[in-house]
Short mmCIF file of C-alpha atoms in Angstrom, two decimals:
data_model
loop_
_atom_site.label_atom_id
_atom_site.label_comp_id
_atom_site.label_asym_id
_atom_site.label_seq_id
_atom_site.Cartn_x
_atom_site.Cartn_y
_atom_site.Cartn_z
CA MET A 289 -0.05 0.13 0.16
CA THR A 290 1.33 3.40 -1.16
CA ASP A 291 1.56 6.49 1.39
CA ALA A 292 -1.19 8.00 -0.49
CA GLN A 293 -3.66 5.05 0.25
CA GLU A 294 -2.75 4.84 3.72
CA THR A 295 -3.41 8.82 4.33
CA ALA A 296 -6.51 8.98 1.97
CA ALA A 297 -9.85 10.37 4.06
CA ASP A 298 -12.74 11.57 3.68
CA THR A 299 -11.55 14.82 4.49
CA SER A 300 -8.98 14.85 1.87
CA LEU A 301 -11.29 14.43 -1.06
CA ARG A 302 -11.88 16.90 -3.32
CA THR A 303 -15.02 19.23 -1.81
CA THR A 304 -16.19 22.44 -2.97
CA GLY A 305 -14.14 24.10 0.12
CA GLY A 306 -13.66 24.19 3.45
CA ALA A 307 -16.28 25.20 6.51
CA PRO A 308 -16.79 29.04 6.48
CA PRO A 309 -16.18 30.60 10.13
CA ASP A 310 -19.16 30.32 12.54
CA ASP A 311 -20.49 33.72 11.98
CA VAL A 312 -20.23 33.26 8.08
CA ALA A 313 -23.53 31.82 6.20
CA PRO A 314 -21.99 29.35 3.86
CA ALA A 315 -22.89 30.60 0.10
CA PRO A 316 -25.50 28.98 -1.74
CA ILE A 317 -24.94 26.38 -3.92
CA PRO A 318 -25.59 27.61 -7.64
CA LEU A 319 -28.27 25.49 -9.43
CA LEU A 320 -26.86 23.85 -12.52
CA GLU A 321 -28.40 25.09 -15.87
CA PRO A 322 -27.92 23.44 -19.22
CA ARG A 323 -25.21 25.66 -21.23
CA GLU A 324 -26.72 25.51 -24.65
CA GLY A 325 -30.25 25.05 -23.57
CA ILE A 326 -32.63 22.32 -23.77
CA PRO A 327 -31.81 20.06 -26.74
CA PRO A 328 -34.39 18.98 -29.09
CA VAL A 329 -35.60 15.44 -28.77
CA VAL A 330 -34.25 13.41 -31.59
CA ALA A 331 -37.33 11.10 -32.41
CA SER A 332 -36.51 10.39 -36.30
CA ASP A 333 -34.04 8.58 -38.52
CA ASP A 334 -32.92 11.96 -40.37
CA ALA A 335 -32.21 13.71 -36.59
CA LEU A 336 -30.56 10.51 -35.64
CA ALA A 337 -28.24 10.56 -38.45
CA GLY A 338 -27.29 14.26 -37.38
CA VAL A 339 -26.58 13.10 -33.81
CA ILE A 340 -24.69 10.08 -35.03
CA ALA A 341 -22.55 12.71 -37.47
CA ALA A 342 -21.82 15.15 -34.70
CA PHE A 343 -20.75 12.86 -31.99
CA ALA A 344 -18.35 10.69 -34.42
CA ALA A 345 -16.56 14.26 -35.12
CA GLY A 346 -16.67 15.11 -31.29
CA SER A 347 -13.46 14.47 -29.26
CA GLY A 348 -12.92 12.77 -25.86
CA PRO A 349 -15.25 10.30 -23.96
CA VAL A 350 -18.71 10.53 -24.32
CA ALA A 351 -21.12 11.15 -21.10
CA VAL A 352 -24.15 8.54 -21.59
CA ASP A 353 -27.40 8.24 -19.51
CA ALA A 354 -30.90 6.56 -19.94
CA GLU A 355 -34.12 6.96 -18.46
CA ARG A 356 -36.71 4.17 -17.93
CA ALA A 357 -40.22 3.85 -16.43
CA SER A 358 -39.80 1.72 -13.59
CA GLY A 359 -42.72 0.77 -11.82
CA TYR A 360 -44.92 2.29 -14.67
CA ARG A 361 -43.90 0.04 -17.59
CA TYR A 362 -43.23 -3.99 -18.22
CA GLY A 363 -39.43 -4.46 -18.08
CA GLN A 364 -36.66 -1.94 -17.99
CA ARG A 365 -36.31 -0.53 -21.56
CA ALA A 366 -34.78 2.97 -22.07
CA TYR A 367 -37.32 5.74 -22.93
CA LEU A 368 -34.95 8.30 -23.35
CA VAL A 369 -31.05 8.47 -23.76
CA GLN A 370 -28.98 11.55 -23.07
CA LEU A 371 -25.57 11.84 -24.49
CA ARG A 372 -22.74 14.53 -24.38
CA ARG A 373 -19.42 14.80 -25.88
CA ASP A 374 -16.92 18.02 -26.34
CA GLY A 375 -17.19 19.17 -30.07
CA ALA A 376 -20.94 17.64 -29.97
CA GLY A 377 -22.73 19.35 -27.15
CA SER A 378 -25.69 17.54 -25.61
CA ALA A 379 -28.34 15.16 -27.56
CA LEU A 380 -31.61 13.77 -26.18
CA VAL A 381 -32.63 10.69 -28.50
CA ASP A 382 -35.90 8.79 -28.00
CA PRO A 383 -35.50 5.03 -28.22
CA VAL A 384 -39.53 4.78 -29.00
CA GLY A 385 -38.81 7.07 -32.35
CA CYS A 386 -35.46 5.56 -32.59
CA PRO A 387 -35.83 2.08 -31.46
CA ASP A 388 -32.57 1.10 -33.08
CA LEU A 389 -29.34 3.08 -31.90
CA SER A 390 -26.80 0.40 -33.29
CA GLY A 391 -25.50 3.23 -35.48
CA LEU A 392 -24.56 5.68 -32.70
CA GLY A 393 -22.97 2.68 -30.89
CA GLU A 394 -20.79 2.25 -33.74
CA ALA A 395 -20.15 5.72 -34.18
CA LEU A 396 -19.12 5.78 -30.62
CA ARG A 397 -17.23 2.49 -30.60
CA GLY A 398 -13.39 2.81 -28.88
CA SER A 399 -14.49 5.90 -27.20
CA GLU A 400 -14.83 6.01 -23.37
CA TRP A 401 -18.39 6.36 -22.23
CA ILE A 402 -19.11 8.02 -18.86
CA LEU A 403 -21.75 6.90 -16.75
CA HIS A 404 -23.36 6.78 -13.12
CA ALA A 405 -24.16 3.55 -11.74
CA ALA A 406 -23.53 1.76 -15.25
CA THR A 407 -24.75 -1.40 -14.41
CA GLN A 408 -28.01 0.06 -14.30
CA ASP A 409 -28.04 1.31 -17.81
CA LEU A 410 -26.02 -0.91 -19.49
CA PRO A 411 -28.83 -3.51 -19.95
CA CYS A 412 -31.39 -1.24 -21.42
CA LEU A 413 -28.62 0.37 -23.63
CA ARG A 414 -27.71 -3.18 -24.61
CA GLU A 415 -31.42 -3.64 -26.13
CA ILE A 416 -31.03 -0.81 -28.41
CA GLY A 417 -27.75 -1.53 -29.85
CA MET A 418 -25.40 0.37 -27.71
CA THR A 419 -22.31 -1.37 -26.01
CA PRO A 420 -19.34 0.35 -24.92
CA THR A 421 -16.03 -1.06 -25.40
CA GLY A 422 -14.89 1.00 -22.52
CA LEU A 423 -16.08 3.02 -19.72
CA PHE A 424 -15.67 5.07 -16.42
CA ASP A 425 -18.28 4.75 -13.64
CA THR A 426 -18.58 8.03 -11.78
CA GLU A 427 -20.57 6.17 -8.83
CA LEU A 428 -18.03 3.30 -8.52
CA ALA A 429 -15.23 5.91 -8.76
CA GLY A 430 -17.10 7.92 -5.89
CA ARG A 431 -17.06 4.59 -3.80
CA LEU A 432 -13.63 3.63 -4.30
CA ALA A 433 -12.40 7.26 -3.42
CA GLY A 434 -14.19 7.01 -0.15
CA PHE A 435 -17.10 9.47 -0.69
CA PRO A 436 -20.10 9.18 2.07
CA ARG A 437 -22.60 9.78 -0.49
CA VAL A 438 -22.11 8.52 -4.10
CA GLY A 439 -25.49 9.79 -6.16
CA LEU A 440 -24.92 11.88 -8.76
CA GLY A 441 -26.64 14.92 -7.28
CA ALA A 442 -24.47 14.41 -4.26
CA MET A 443 -21.39 14.16 -6.20
CA VAL A 444 -21.60 16.71 -8.44
CA GLU A 445 -22.48 19.09 -5.27
CA SER A 446 -19.39 17.87 -3.35
CA VAL A 447 -16.86 17.77 -6.61
CA LEU A 448 -17.77 20.58 -8.50
CA GLY A 449 -20.00 22.61 -6.35
CA TYR A 450 -23.19 22.56 -8.24
CA SER A 451 -26.68 21.77 -7.33
CA LEU A 452 -28.73 19.54 -9.87
CA GLU A 453 -32.39 19.81 -10.10
CA LYS A 454 -34.40 17.16 -8.18
CA GLY A 455 -37.63 15.29 -8.48
CA HIS A 456 -38.05 13.67 -11.71
CA SER A 457 -35.82 10.71 -11.54
CA ALA A 458 -39.06 8.78 -10.66
CA VAL A 459 -41.67 9.78 -13.17
CA ASP A 460 -43.07 7.82 -16.01
CA TRP A 461 -40.29 8.56 -18.68
CA SER A 462 -42.78 6.51 -21.14
CA THR A 463 -44.81 9.60 -21.16
CA ARG A 464 -45.14 11.48 -24.67
CA PRO A 465 -44.67 14.20 -25.02
CA LEU A 466 -41.94 14.38 -22.60
CA PRO A 467 -42.52 17.80 -20.12
CA GLU A 468 -40.11 20.26 -20.44
CA PRO A 469 -39.01 20.22 -16.69
CA TRP A 470 -38.35 16.47 -17.20
CA LEU A 471 -36.43 17.28 -20.18
CA ARG A 472 -34.26 19.85 -18.64
CA TYR A 473 -33.78 17.55 -15.96
CA ALA A 474 -32.48 14.85 -17.88
CA ALA A 475 -30.06 16.78 -19.75
CA LEU A 476 -28.54 18.08 -16.72
CA ASP A 477 -27.59 14.48 -15.97
CA VAL A 478 -24.89 14.71 -18.57
CA GLU A 479 -24.15 18.02 -18.42
CA LEU A 480 -21.24 17.81 -16.23
CA LEU A 481 -20.46 13.83 -16.16
CA ILE A 482 -17.18 14.85 -18.02
CA ASP A 483 -16.10 17.26 -15.84
CA LEU A 484 -16.93 15.13 -12.77
CA ARG A 485 -15.27 12.03 -14.51
CA ASN A 486 -11.91 14.06 -14.69
CA ALA A 487 -12.02 15.30 -11.19
CA LEU A 488 -12.74 11.73 -9.92
CA GLU A 489 -9.87 10.49 -12.21
CA GLN A 490 -7.29 13.17 -10.26
CA GLU A 491 -8.65 12.34 -7.11
CA LEU A 492 -8.32 8.25 -7.35
CA ASP A 493 -4.86 9.33 -8.89
CA ARG A 494 -3.74 11.22 -5.74
CA GLN A 495 -4.97 8.14 -3.64
CA GLY A 496 -3.35 5.54 -5.55
CA LYS A 497 -6.41 3.99 -6.81
CA LEU A 498 -6.50 4.61 -10.43
CA GLU A 499 -5.49 1.38 -11.44
CA TRP A 500 -7.82 -0.26 -9.38
CA ALA A 501 -10.80 1.61 -10.73
CA GLN A 502 -9.61 1.08 -14.38
CA GLU A 503 -9.75 -2.92 -13.31
CA GLU A 504 -13.24 -2.38 -12.47
CA PHE A 505 -14.55 -0.28 -15.17
CA SER A 506 -12.97 -3.04 -17.66
CA ALA A 507 -14.87 -5.50 -15.95
CA ILE A 508 -17.88 -4.15 -15.90
CA ALA A 509 -17.80 -3.30 -19.85
CA SER A 510 -16.60 -6.82 -20.60
CA ALA A 511 -18.97 -8.59 -18.41
CA PRO A 512 -21.63 -10.80 -20.37
CA PRO A 513 -25.30 -10.04 -19.87
CA ALA A 514 -26.60 -11.40 -16.65
CA PRO A 515 -28.37 -14.92 -17.36
CA PRO A 516 -32.30 -14.82 -16.66
CA ARG A 517 -33.28 -15.65 -13.13
CA GLN A 518 -34.48 -19.27 -12.45
CA ASP A 519 -37.78 -19.53 -10.92
CA PRO A 520 -38.16 -15.58 -10.85
CA TRP A 521 -41.54 -16.16 -8.72
CA ARG A 522 -39.83 -17.23 -5.63
CA ARG A 523 -38.67 -13.64 -5.30
CA THR A 524 -42.18 -12.62 -4.53
CA SER A 525 -42.23 -10.24 -1.59
CA GLY A 526 -43.49 -12.13 1.69
CA MET A 527 -42.45 -15.65 0.21
CA HIS A 528 -40.88 -16.19 3.44
CA LYS A 529 -44.54 -16.63 4.66
CA VAL A 530 -45.19 -19.54 2.51
CA ARG A 531 -44.10 -22.92 3.47
CA ARG A 532 -46.36 -25.66 1.96
CA ARG A 533 -45.57 -26.83 -1.43
CA ARG A 534 -49.32 -26.41 -2.50
CA GLN A 535 -48.95 -22.62 -1.26
CA MET A 536 -46.20 -22.38 -3.43
CA ALA A 537 -47.65 -23.69 -6.36
CA VAL A 538 -50.68 -20.90 -6.03
CA VAL A 539 -47.87 -18.18 -5.70
CA ARG A 540 -46.35 -19.40 -8.90
CA GLU A 541 -49.56 -19.72 -10.92
CA LEU A 542 -50.60 -16.31 -9.65
CA TRP A 543 -47.18 -14.95 -10.55
CA THR A 544 -46.90 -16.47 -13.88
CA MET A 545 -50.53 -14.87 -14.87
CA ARG A 546 -49.68 -11.63 -13.59
CA ASP A 547 -46.15 -11.68 -15.37
CA GLN A 548 -48.34 -12.44 -18.67
CA ILE A 549 -50.87 -9.73 -18.23
CA ALA A 550 -48.24 -7.36 -17.48
CA GLN A 551 -46.48 -7.91 -20.54
CA ARG A 552 -49.38 -8.09 -22.94
CA ARG A 553 -50.51 -4.77 -21.31
CA ASP A 554 -46.84 -3.16 -20.99
CA ILE A 555 -47.53 -2.08 -17.57
CA SER A 556 -45.63 -2.94 -14.05
CA PRO A 557 -46.80 -6.19 -12.85
CA GLY A 558 -47.17 -4.58 -9.37
CA LYS A 559 -50.02 -2.35 -11.12
CA VAL A 560 -51.73 -5.57 -12.08
CA LEU A 561 -51.78 -7.26 -8.80
CA GLY A 562 -49.59 -6.68 -5.81
CA ASP A 563 -46.87 -9.49 -4.17
CA ALA A 564 -49.14 -9.12 -0.73
CA ALA A 565 -52.31 -10.34 -2.32
CA ILE A 566 -50.28 -12.90 -4.16
CA VAL A 567 -49.15 -14.21 -0.75
CA GLU A 568 -52.30 -13.66 1.02
CA ALA A 569 -53.90 -16.11 -1.55
CA ALA A 570 -51.35 -18.66 -1.45
CA LEU A 571 -51.92 -18.80 2.38
CA ALA A 572 -55.53 -18.76 2.63
CA LEU A 573 -56.03 -21.59 -0.67
CA PRO A 574 -59.77 -19.52 -1.00
CA PRO A 575 -62.33 -21.82 -2.40
CA ASN A 576 -64.10 -19.76 -4.92
CA ALA A 577 -64.02 -16.17 -6.22
CA HIS A 578 -66.34 -14.67 -3.65
CA ALA A 579 -63.88 -15.89 -0.83
CA LEU A 580 -61.01 -14.26 -2.69
CA THR A 581 -62.62 -11.35 -2.68
CA ALA A 582 -62.65 -10.99 0.95
CA LEU A 583 -58.74 -11.18 0.74
CA PRO A 584 -56.27 -7.77 0.87
CA GLY A 585 -55.87 -6.94 -2.68
CA PHE A 586 -58.85 -8.21 -4.26
CA GLY A 587 -61.52 -5.69 -3.06
CA HIS A 588 -64.22 -4.35 -4.52
CA ARG A 589 -62.39 -2.39 -7.67
CA MET A 590 -61.67 -5.61 -9.09
CA GLY A 591 -64.26 -6.79 -11.61
CA ARG A 592 -65.83 -10.13 -11.50
CA ARG A 593 -64.04 -11.43 -14.95
CA GLN A 594 -60.51 -10.47 -12.99
CA LEU A 595 -61.39 -12.22 -9.74
CA GLU A 596 -62.39 -15.42 -11.79
CA GLN A 597 -59.08 -15.73 -13.62
CA TRP A 598 -57.12 -14.96 -10.42
CA GLN A 599 -59.51 -17.66 -8.97
CA ALA A 600 -59.06 -19.89 -11.97
CA ALA A 601 -55.02 -19.83 -11.07
CA VAL A 602 -55.38 -20.67 -7.68
CA ASP A 603 -57.60 -23.81 -8.49
CA ARG A 604 -54.91 -25.10 -11.17
CA ALA A 605 -52.28 -24.82 -8.31
CA LYS A 606 -54.73 -26.93 -6.20
CA GLU A 607 -55.51 -29.80 -8.59
CA LEU A 608 -51.82 -30.40 -9.38
CA PRO A 609 -50.65 -33.42 -8.63
CA ASP A 610 -48.08 -33.71 -5.53
CA SER A 611 -45.26 -34.59 -8.29
CA GLU A 612 -45.94 -31.46 -10.22
CA LEU A 613 -45.69 -29.19 -6.95
CA PRO A 614 -42.60 -27.15 -6.66
CA GLN A 615 -39.81 -27.96 -4.05
CA PRO A 616 -39.49 -25.88 -0.58
CA GLY A 617 -36.47 -24.25 -2.09
CA GLN A 618 -33.71 -23.96 -4.70
CA PRO A 619 -30.92 -25.98 -4.82
CA LEU A 620 -27.84 -24.06 -3.20
CA ALA A 621 -25.14 -22.98 -5.62
CA GLY A 622 -22.91 -22.20 -2.68
CA PRO A 623 -22.54 -22.28 1.02
CA PRO A 624 -25.54 -22.23 3.06
CA PRO A 625 -26.69 -18.80 4.93
CA PRO A 626 -23.91 -17.60 7.44
CA ARG A 627 -26.89 -18.01 10.61
CA ALA A 628 -26.45 -21.72 9.94
CA TRP A 629 -22.62 -21.92 10.08
CA ALA A 630 -22.39 -22.25 13.82
CA ASP A 631 -24.44 -25.69 13.76
CA LYS A 632 -23.69 -27.27 10.40
CA ASP A 633 -19.73 -26.24 10.39
CA PRO A 634 -18.48 -24.35 13.67
CA ALA A 635 -14.89 -24.17 12.10
CA ALA A 636 -16.18 -22.31 9.11
CA ALA A 637 -18.14 -20.12 11.16
CA ALA A 638 -14.81 -19.26 13.37
CA ARG A 639 -12.80 -18.55 9.61
CA LEU A 640 -16.09 -16.45 8.56
CA SER A 641 -15.85 -14.33 11.59
CA ALA A 642 -11.85 -13.75 11.31
CA ALA A 643 -12.38 -13.28 7.89
CA ARG A 644 -14.82 -10.64 8.24
CA THR A 645 -13.03 -8.85 10.90
CA ALA A 646 -10.01 -8.58 8.81
CA VAL A 647 -11.72 -7.45 5.64
CA SER A 648 -13.67 -4.57 7.81
CA GLU A 649 -10.32 -3.37 8.91
CA LEU A 650 -8.79 -3.20 5.80
CA ALA A 651 -11.80 -1.31 4.13
CA GLU A 652 -11.60 1.13 6.83
CA ARG A 653 -7.61 1.48 6.04
CA LEU A 654 -8.74 2.09 2.52
CA HIS A 655 -11.61 4.34 2.77
CA MET A 656 -14.28 2.35 0.79
CA PRO A 657 -17.08 0.29 1.07
CA GLN A 658 -15.99 -3.42 2.43
CA GLU A 659 -18.10 -4.65 -0.73
CA ASN A 660 -16.14 -2.95 -2.94
CA VAL A 661 -12.69 -4.54 -1.26
CA ILE A 662 -14.17 -7.80 -2.21
CA THR A 663 -17.74 -9.17 -2.26
CA PRO A 664 -19.12 -10.67 0.72
CA ASP A 665 -20.24 -13.80 -1.40
CA THR A 666 -16.56 -14.28 -2.27
CA VAL A 667 -15.45 -14.33 1.44
CA ARG A 668 -18.17 -16.76 2.55
CA ARG A 669 -17.10 -19.23 -0.33
CA VAL A 670 -13.37 -18.90 0.69
CA CYS A 671 -14.26 -19.63 4.30
CA TRP A 672 -16.67 -22.15 3.82
CA GLU A 673 -14.66 -24.46 1.79
CA PRO A 674 -10.86 -23.04 1.90
CA PRO A 675 -8.04 -24.52 -0.26
CA LYS A 676 -6.66 -27.99 1.16
CA LYS A 677 -3.23 -26.07 1.51
CA LEU A 678 -3.13 -22.74 3.10
CA THR A 679 -0.55 -21.38 0.52
CA PRO A 680 -0.72 -17.71 -0.54
CA ASP A 681 -0.73 -19.12 -4.19
CA ALA A 682 -3.67 -21.01 -3.05
CA ILE A 683 -5.70 -18.52 -1.87
CA GLU A 684 -5.03 -16.05 -4.76
CA ASP A 685 -6.14 -18.72 -7.33
CA ALA A 686 -9.28 -19.37 -4.96
CA LEU A 687 -10.42 -15.39 -5.31
CA SER A 688 -9.74 -15.71 -9.22
CA GLY A 689 -11.85 -18.30 -9.49
CA TYR A 690 -14.43 -16.44 -7.85
CA GLY A 691 -14.27 -13.20 -9.95
CA ALA A 692 -11.93 -11.28 -7.93
CA ARG A 693 -9.84 -8.55 -9.88
CA ARG A 694 -5.94 -8.22 -9.53
CA TRP A 695 -5.99 -5.24 -7.43
CA GLN A 696 -8.71 -7.23 -4.72
CA ILE A 697 -6.43 -10.34 -4.81
CA GLU A 698 -3.31 -8.34 -3.80
CA GLN A 699 -5.14 -6.35 -0.97
CA VAL A 700 -7.34 -9.56 0.35
CA ALA A 701 -5.25 -12.75 0.06
CA PRO A 702 -2.52 -11.76 2.75
CA ILE A 703 -5.37 -10.57 5.29
CA LEU A 704 -7.56 -13.41 4.55
CA MET A 705 -4.30 -16.09 4.63
CA ARG A 706 -3.79 -14.72 7.93
CA ALA A 707 -7.25 -15.24 8.97
CA LEU A 708 -8.05 -18.58 8.02
CA ALA A 709 -4.24 -19.82 9.47
CA SER A 710 -5.34 -18.25 12.73
CA GLU A 711 -8.52 -20.57 12.79
CA ALA A 712 -6.86 -23.55 11.49
#
C-alpha cells in the first residue's frame, strides 16, 4: 500500500471548500443550468443521422445516461437516452421513435463512455444497440475514492460545487410528449459528467487507486449479460411466509399469470396485482371467487372477470398432483446462509468471523465500502471451503476463481491467509 492510500480520508476528498467561520453563512450552491439550453428530442431517422455524425466528429469521452419507466411499464427498456461530448454538445434521443441505436453505438466504438451507476443502464442500452468498449463509472469511482454519498446529485455538489435539479428521477418516462422540466432534468444528468469524471480521476490517482478503478471499469464493460433468473416467482415479496408446497404452487400460478398480463399490457406487474395479494391468496387457498374477494388486494374495485381469472389460477395450483408441486427451496449453488454455520460447521463459522473482521479493518484503512474491497459472497465461499493447503498461491487462485480482480487479490489475499491460518 502506498503512503497516499494510507493517508487518504474523507476529509482529503475534493470538495467545494472548507467550512466557513461560525459567524459567516455558507454561500448558496448554484443551481446548474444547461449551457446550450435544452436540446430538441431526436425521434426520427434523419435527426438521428445528424446526432451520429456530430458525435462521431466529437472528441474525448462521451457522457451517457438513460431513463426508464420502472414502476410504470413492463421491463426495463430505455425511454430516453442522453449524451454529451466535447465538440458535439448534448443530445436527447427517443428510443421509441428511434428504436435501433446501433449506428450511434458504432459511431462511439472505441470511445470511453462515462456513466453513473453503469450496471443499471447498460442492460437497457444494450437492448437498443449501444454497448461500450470502455467506460468510466462515476458512482463506482466515488465509492472507491471513499465518498460517503455517491448519488449523482451529491457527487456533483461535493466535487464540482453545483446543485442538480431534483424530483423527476421516478417519473413515467414513457410519457409522450415529455414535459420540458423533465427534459431539463435529463439534459443536466450528462451536463457535468465529463467534468466529474476528470475530477474523480485526479482524486483516484492522488489516492493511488486509479489502476484499481480501471480494473473495475474493464470488468463491467466486458461482463456478459446476466442470465435469466431461475424461478423468478420465488422472489415474490413475503415469500418467507409461504411454507407448504401447495401454497408455493399458488404463488407460482398467480405470479406467472400476472407476468403474462403485465407483459401483454406493457405495465408494471405490481400495477396488475401486488405481491402481498399473491401471498395472501397462497396462504388462504380460497375455495371460490367470493372468498377471494375478502382477501386484501382483491377488493371491490376488481371486476368479476378479473376475480375469476385469479381464482382459476388458484384452482389450477390446488389441482396439481404432488409430483408437480414446487420444492421448498432452490438448491444452493454455494455455502448455506451464515446464520446456519455455527451448527453445520463451527470451524467454518470461526473462519468467517475472523475473515469478516479482517476485511472490515482493511476497508477502513482503504476508505471504501467493504463490498467494493471484496464481495461478501466471495469471502463466504473461501471460508466455507478453503483451499486444502493454505498457501498464498492457493488463496489467490481461489479468489481469482470467484471473479476477484487483480487489485482485490493483492489487497485481500494476505489478510485472508492470516485469518484462515489463525482459525485452522
